[in-house]
């Protein structure tokens, strides 16, 4: 409190005044009011009176009760949480089982082998001499086709390079019979051999012909027919 | 009626015994209820409910104890009054801020009436009014420690508070009671006809 405050009350006087004070005298009105409100309730025994629970008074400080209640609540909640978690390792994992040999369980090994496609070797026939310009192109074409064939057949079947070359030579021979058109021998024949049954042969008239750009220049120079590369 | 007969009759719920008991302890109970309550209406409520409580608890009175029936009634009624006041939570749990900013009422201005209040002899009505104007927590601790002469520990246990809280409330009660007596004494003198 402030230092300005000077307590001047006489507490002994106050005590004696208040303890001996009798505020009001008995009045019938207050008794009638009490009788109406409370006396009847006191006279009628309640139904639960025969069940009397003993009055237990525990003089425990509330500063002790609250922490104990909190601790009990925490322990209870943690126990519930721990009961849900299963700490035991899986028993089935460590179970040892005896290996009993059983002849019926034996399975024959079936070897799976990739189908071998036999590449028929064809006879190499003498080819007609090709003019120098054409020869260079055909060689280039043959080599490029061989490379292309290798890349195409790497995932499917193994094809011998000698067979490819022989095939390319045979196709070159076969193209002589075709007027004004020379097909790329290796690509077409390889594909035709792989897809004999499925692919239908496209008539030659529908086949698109692509002029090789290198040969365009030669058109002006030579009078010979152009090399046409057919791509399906 | 002797005390033993009165008690046994009250236990049997005899209406005449109840009336005799009510009439015998009416003034004592009313004096206690008026200084614990905030006004006359509340004092009347505490008194009526207190008597009902006494009739239900009278079977616990043991004649062989040091306490007489009157002392037992007084002690039991004080406990009930404290519980009743504390049960009114909207009034009891009210924080009171006490600021000792008021200077002494004495002034040296000759043109102003200098009212001197004798705090050592305070009028009963002014004292009761000043007590009723206190906050319930301060009023209860003042009554229990100063008037009933309970020690601080017993009073704190009754109020379910710590001793430090009870001491703080008691200091505030003393300050506010003196201030209220000063204020009420001045207003009463102003109201009186000259």
XYZ file of C-alpha atoms in Angstrom:
426
model
C 0.000 0.000 0.000
C 0.972 3.607 -0.368
C 2.996 5.340 2.329
C 0.322 8.053 2.394
C -2.184 5.675 3.899
C -2.524 5.920 7.640
C -4.676 3.196 9.125
C -6.641 4.819 11.884
C -9.419 2.317 12.534
C -9.625 0.725 15.934
C -10.116 -2.928 15.165
C -10.869 -3.921 18.750
C -13.751 -1.482 18.819
C -14.972 -2.718 15.476
C -14.789 -6.327 16.670
C -16.753 -5.718 19.826
C -19.343 -3.660 17.941
C -19.952 -6.255 15.284
C -19.858 -9.350 17.504
C -22.426 -8.021 19.952
C -24.649 -6.607 17.274
C -28.103 -8.072 16.951
C -29.468 -6.620 13.786
C -33.129 -7.484 14.054
C -35.455 -9.206 16.494
C -37.585 -12.253 15.799
C -40.635 -11.683 13.621
C -43.492 -14.014 12.794
C -43.398 -12.931 9.167
C -39.917 -14.281 8.696
C -40.860 -17.548 10.451
C -43.942 -17.977 8.249
C -41.822 -17.370 5.216
C -39.299 -19.937 6.407
C -42.047 -22.416 7.163
C -43.543 -22.039 3.695
C -40.276 -22.376 1.855
C -38.077 -24.696 3.860
C -39.957 -26.419 6.697
C -42.022 -28.640 4.403
C -38.923 -29.735 2.581
C -37.293 -30.630 5.861
C -40.307 -32.634 7.069
C -40.559 -34.731 3.902
C -37.722 -37.214 3.786
C -36.228 -37.589 0.356
C -36.350 -40.936 -1.356
C -32.605 -41.214 -1.434
C -32.180 -40.878 2.315
C -32.049 -44.618 2.849
C -29.016 -44.625 0.654
C -26.627 -42.524 2.599
C -23.159 -42.168 1.346
C -20.624 -41.507 4.024
C -19.332 -37.983 4.081
C -15.684 -38.268 3.400
C -13.694 -35.137 3.857
C -10.194 -35.260 2.531
C -8.171 -32.319 3.688
C -5.881 -32.271 0.704
C -4.579 -29.019 -0.611
C -5.679 -28.175 -4.108
C -2.052 -27.390 -5.002
C -1.429 -31.121 -4.576
C -4.585 -32.377 -6.231
C -4.099 -30.539 -9.535
C -0.583 -31.825 -10.320
C -1.600 -35.358 -9.306
C -4.641 -35.175 -11.573
C -2.501 -33.929 -14.469
C 0.066 -36.669 -13.961
C -2.633 -39.326 -13.857
C -4.182 -37.984 -17.041
C -0.820 -37.964 -18.831
C 0.009 -41.482 -17.696
C -3.407 -42.732 -18.756
C -3.181 -41.193 -22.216
C 0.350 -42.481 -22.742
C -0.710 -45.964 -21.649
C -3.542 -45.917 -24.173
C -1.160 -44.801 -26.916
C 1.413 -47.456 -26.023
C -1.225 -50.174 -26.044
C -2.003 -49.343 -29.676
C 1.635 -49.625 -30.765
C 2.953 -53.149 -31.183
C 6.625 -53.255 -30.272
C 7.042 -56.983 -30.738
C 8.851 -57.936 -33.926
C 7.116 -60.098 -36.469
C 7.339 -63.636 -35.181
C 6.687 -65.064 -38.565
C 9.861 -63.608 -39.985
C 12.169 -65.481 -37.663
C 10.369 -68.792 -37.770
C 12.671 -71.516 -38.932
C 11.219 -74.055 -41.250
C 12.723 -77.346 -42.092
C 13.365 -77.947 -45.693
C 11.917 -81.271 -46.627
C 12.811 -82.514 -50.067
C 9.798 -83.416 -52.065
C 10.130 -85.060 -55.399
C 6.785 -83.731 -56.547
C 7.987 -80.171 -56.229
C 10.680 -80.754 -58.850
C 10.038 -78.851 -62.022
C 11.599 -79.455 -65.300
C 13.565 -76.611 -66.663
C 12.267 -75.534 -69.971
C 14.833 -73.751 -71.959
C 13.455 -70.871 -73.807
C 15.391 -70.081 -76.855
C 14.788 -67.505 -79.406
C 13.607 -68.797 -82.719
C 16.446 -69.057 -85.125
C 15.722 -67.727 -88.469
C 17.819 -69.334 -91.075
C 19.074 -67.006 -93.660
C 19.362 -68.770 -96.920
C 22.473 -68.100 -98.767
C 21.960 -67.309 -102.317
C 24.484 -67.761 -105.005
C 26.421 -64.756 -105.938
C 26.009 -64.158 -109.625
C 28.113 -62.025 -111.830
C 26.700 -58.657 -112.139
C 26.837 -56.498 -115.168
C 29.399 -53.796 -115.101
C 27.877 -50.570 -113.982
C 29.090 -47.239 -115.099
C 31.426 -45.401 -112.870
C 29.004 -42.843 -111.652
C 26.356 -45.377 -111.010
C 28.783 -47.808 -109.477
C 29.904 -45.297 -106.891
C 26.323 -44.592 -105.992
C 25.418 -48.222 -105.805
C 28.368 -48.961 -103.594
C 27.444 -46.081 -101.374
C 23.906 -47.205 -101.366
C 24.931 -50.758 -100.612
C 27.077 -49.701 -97.672
C 24.481 -47.391 -96.238
C 21.879 -50.039 -96.591
C 24.116 -52.518 -94.831
C 24.458 -50.124 -91.931
C 20.722 -49.560 -91.840
C 20.081 -53.277 -91.911
C 22.411 -53.761 -88.971
C 20.575 -51.232 -86.877
C 17.226 -52.643 -87.787
C 18.114 -56.216 -87.107
C 19.993 -55.638 -83.858
C 16.918 -56.166 -81.697
C 15.322 -58.894 -83.673
C 17.555 -61.358 -85.366
C 21.176 -61.697 -86.107
C 21.884 -61.504 -89.726
C 25.246 -62.163 -91.163
C 26.868 -59.371 -93.014
C 27.879 -61.710 -95.813
C 24.297 -62.708 -96.252
C 23.275 -59.109 -96.386
C 25.805 -58.323 -99.002
C 24.788 -61.302 -101.020
C 21.203 -60.231 -100.688
C 22.038 -56.755 -101.786
C 23.815 -58.105 -104.806
C 20.942 -60.293 -105.760
C 18.550 -57.434 -105.462
C 20.733 -55.317 -107.643
C 20.544 -58.082 -110.179
C 16.804 -58.281 -109.900
C 16.315 -54.617 -110.466
C 17.699 -54.887 -113.994
C 14.489 -56.440 -115.032
C 12.517 -53.444 -113.800
C 12.380 -50.677 -116.335
C 13.544 -47.231 -115.205
C 13.501 -48.121 -111.572
C 16.144 -49.415 -109.296
C 14.972 -50.363 -105.792
C 17.173 -50.331 -102.764
C 17.980 -53.964 -102.580
C 18.838 -54.673 -98.977
C 16.159 -52.761 -97.124
C 13.266 -53.957 -99.130
C 14.288 -57.577 -99.313
C 15.038 -57.842 -95.634
C 11.696 -56.436 -94.736
C 9.963 -58.579 -97.256
C 11.570 -61.673 -95.851
C 10.556 -60.800 -92.302
C 7.046 -59.932 -93.133
C 6.177 -62.394 -95.791
C 2.795 -63.325 -94.532
C 1.666 -60.077 -93.052
C 2.649 -57.393 -95.448
C 0.942 -57.224 -98.742
C 2.997 -56.289 -101.665
C 2.243 -52.872 -102.882
C 1.982 -52.653 -106.621
C 4.858 -50.943 -108.180
C 2.792 -48.236 -109.694
C 1.715 -47.019 -106.204
C 5.166 -46.985 -104.815
C 6.579 -43.554 -104.296
C 9.805 -42.843 -105.839
C 12.232 -40.390 -104.343
C 14.904 -38.980 -106.446
C 18.292 -38.947 -104.923
C 19.501 -35.364 -104.665
C 22.979 -36.267 -105.883
C 21.596 -37.619 -109.068
C 19.668 -34.496 -109.913
C 22.797 -32.793 -111.120
C 23.671 -35.642 -113.344
C 20.456 -35.346 -115.177
C 21.731 -32.358 -116.972
C 25.031 -33.987 -117.616
C 23.996 -37.491 -118.694
C 21.150 -38.785 -120.685
C 20.750 -41.998 -118.801
C 17.697 -42.811 -116.708
C 17.609 -41.661 -113.085
C 18.183 -43.852 -110.076
C 14.959 -44.045 -108.142
C 14.915 -45.097 -104.531
C 11.721 -46.709 -103.489
C 10.791 -46.539 -99.872
C 7.778 -48.462 -98.533
C -36.295 -25.971 26.569
C -32.952 -27.549 27.400
C -30.459 -27.926 24.639
C -30.547 -31.731 24.520
C -34.302 -31.896 24.213
C -34.302 -29.152 21.609
C -31.677 -30.925 19.551
C -33.395 -34.308 19.737
C -36.729 -32.722 18.783
C -35.151 -30.899 15.843
C -33.613 -34.149 14.649
C -37.105 -35.646 14.658
C -38.275 -32.687 12.500
C -40.653 -31.371 15.121
C -42.102 -28.097 13.816
C -42.487 -26.618 17.289
C -38.851 -27.408 18.051
C -37.870 -25.793 14.797
C -39.762 -22.646 15.718
C -38.189 -22.516 19.173
C -34.736 -22.988 17.641
C -35.455 -20.321 14.984
C -36.662 -17.803 17.562
C -33.766 -18.467 19.921
C -30.960 -17.907 17.407
C -32.661 -15.425 15.051
C -30.891 -12.260 16.266
C -27.455 -13.947 16.402
C -27.814 -15.276 12.888
C -29.156 -11.986 11.536
C -26.163 -10.089 12.987
C -23.753 -12.475 11.261
C -25.635 -12.434 7.968
C -25.830 -8.610 7.743
C -22.038 -8.117 7.969
C -21.246 -10.928 5.493
C -23.723 -9.822 2.817
C -23.773 -6.876 0.468
C -27.290 -5.648 1.354
C -30.365 -6.471 3.427
C -31.982 -8.650 0.786
C -28.957 -10.872 0.506
C -28.694 -10.959 4.298
C -32.266 -12.248 4.514
C -31.575 -14.945 1.924
C -28.444 -16.078 3.760
C -30.340 -16.208 7.014
C -33.244 -18.322 5.739
C -30.993 -20.727 3.874
C -28.665 -20.847 6.853
C -31.400 -22.016 9.179
C -32.360 -24.783 6.764
C -28.709 -25.829 6.703
C -28.534 -25.794 10.492
C -31.583 -28.061 10.836
C -30.047 -30.611 8.475
C -26.642 -30.498 10.212
C -27.905 -30.377 13.799
C -27.485 -34.143 14.159
C -23.704 -33.612 13.968
C -23.658 -31.524 17.144
C -21.974 -33.429 19.959
C -22.961 -32.366 23.400
C -19.701 -33.494 24.987
C -17.643 -30.974 22.994
C -16.222 -27.751 24.370
C -18.496 -25.757 22.156
C -21.889 -24.772 23.419
C -24.894 -24.926 21.187
C -24.654 -21.196 20.572
C -20.993 -21.389 19.597
C -21.711 -24.366 17.367
C -24.544 -22.501 15.636
C -22.303 -19.449 15.144
C -19.400 -21.447 13.722
C -21.611 -23.550 11.472
C -23.482 -20.492 10.183
C -20.237 -18.619 9.407
C -19.053 -21.576 7.289
C -22.360 -21.604 5.451
C -22.259 -17.819 4.873
C -18.722 -18.004 3.440
C -19.724 -20.838 1.097
C -22.869 -19.007 0.051
C -20.985 -15.794 -0.803
C -18.280 -17.712 -2.679
C -20.890 -19.622 -4.653
C -22.021 -16.367 -6.298
C -19.194 -16.477 -8.805
C -20.292 -13.434 -10.749
C -19.750 -11.289 -7.662
C -16.960 -13.105 -5.889
C -14.409 -13.402 -8.672
C -14.187 -9.688 -9.318
C -10.778 -8.103 -9.323
C -10.501 -4.942 -7.344
C -7.853 -2.421 -8.073
C -6.875 -0.327 -5.109
C -4.934 2.790 -5.766
C -3.723 4.778 -2.834
C -3.856 8.030 -4.747
C -6.247 9.835 -2.419
C -4.457 12.172 -0.085
C -5.545 12.718 3.455
C -8.974 14.276 3.854
C -7.565 17.057 5.974
C -7.378 20.387 4.239
C -6.153 23.678 5.547
C -8.513 25.829 3.518
C -10.447 28.038 5.945
C -13.400 28.392 3.631
C -13.995 24.668 3.364
C -15.576 22.707 6.150
C -12.925 20.475 7.576
C -14.675 17.360 8.644
C -12.847 15.389 11.242
C -13.865 11.778 11.471
C -13.260 9.800 14.570
C -12.263 6.433 13.249
C -12.043 5.013 16.709
C -15.717 5.397 17.363
C -17.519 4.627 14.164
C -21.280 4.518 13.990
C -22.726 0.997 13.584
C -24.800 1.848 10.525
C -21.863 3.543 8.828
C -19.628 0.611 9.706
C -22.092 -1.933 8.302
C -22.628 0.152 5.172
C -18.887 0.528 4.653
C -18.394 -3.226 5.133
C -21.132 -4.059 2.636
C -19.483 -1.787 0.057
C -16.329 -3.895 0.096
C -15.604 -6.505 -2.560
C -16.788 -9.975 -1.334
C -13.283 -11.442 -1.035
C -12.110 -8.459 1.067
C -15.268 -8.441 3.137
C -14.960 -12.130 3.989
C -11.298 -12.013 5.039
C -11.918 -8.912 7.174
C -14.840 -10.584 8.945
C -12.993 -13.855 9.464
C -9.665 -12.435 10.656
C -10.598 -9.203 12.382
C -14.123 -9.828 13.687
C -14.167 -13.605 14.270
C -10.445 -13.630 15.232
C -9.580 -16.591 13.016
C -5.876 -16.993 12.330
C -4.697 -16.355 8.809
C -4.230 -20.036 7.975
C -7.715 -21.043 9.085
C -9.267 -18.106 7.228
C -7.301 -18.935 4.062
C -8.436 -22.584 4.266
C -12.058 -21.510 4.587
C -11.687 -19.235 1.577
C -9.700 -21.903 -0.313
C -6.923 -19.445 -0.990
C -3.287 -19.128 -0.079
C -2.173 -17.171 2.975
C -0.450 -14.615 0.800
C -3.655 -13.983 -1.120
C -5.583 -13.666 2.119
C -3.034 -11.192 3.526
C -3.153 -9.092 0.380
C -6.945 -9.025 0.466
C -6.895 -8.062 4.138
C -4.616 -5.070 3.483
C -6.877 -3.935 0.671
C -9.922 -4.439 2.907
C -8.478 -2.226 5.642
C -7.615 0.547 3.205
C -10.993 0.435 1.477
C -12.937 0.180 4.724
C -11.349 3.342 6.085
C -11.944 5.119 2.803
C -15.596 3.997 2.772
C -16.116 5.069 6.381
C -14.650 8.484 5.515
C -16.862 8.827 2.467
C -20.050 7.575 4.180
C -19.490 9.742 7.234
C -19.262 12.850 5.043
C -22.339 11.981 3.007
C -24.314 11.249 6.174
C -23.360 14.602 7.661
C -24.274 16.364 4.417
C -27.682 14.673 4.428
C -28.457 15.577 8.014
C -30.466 18.730 8.452
C -28.575 21.602 9.982
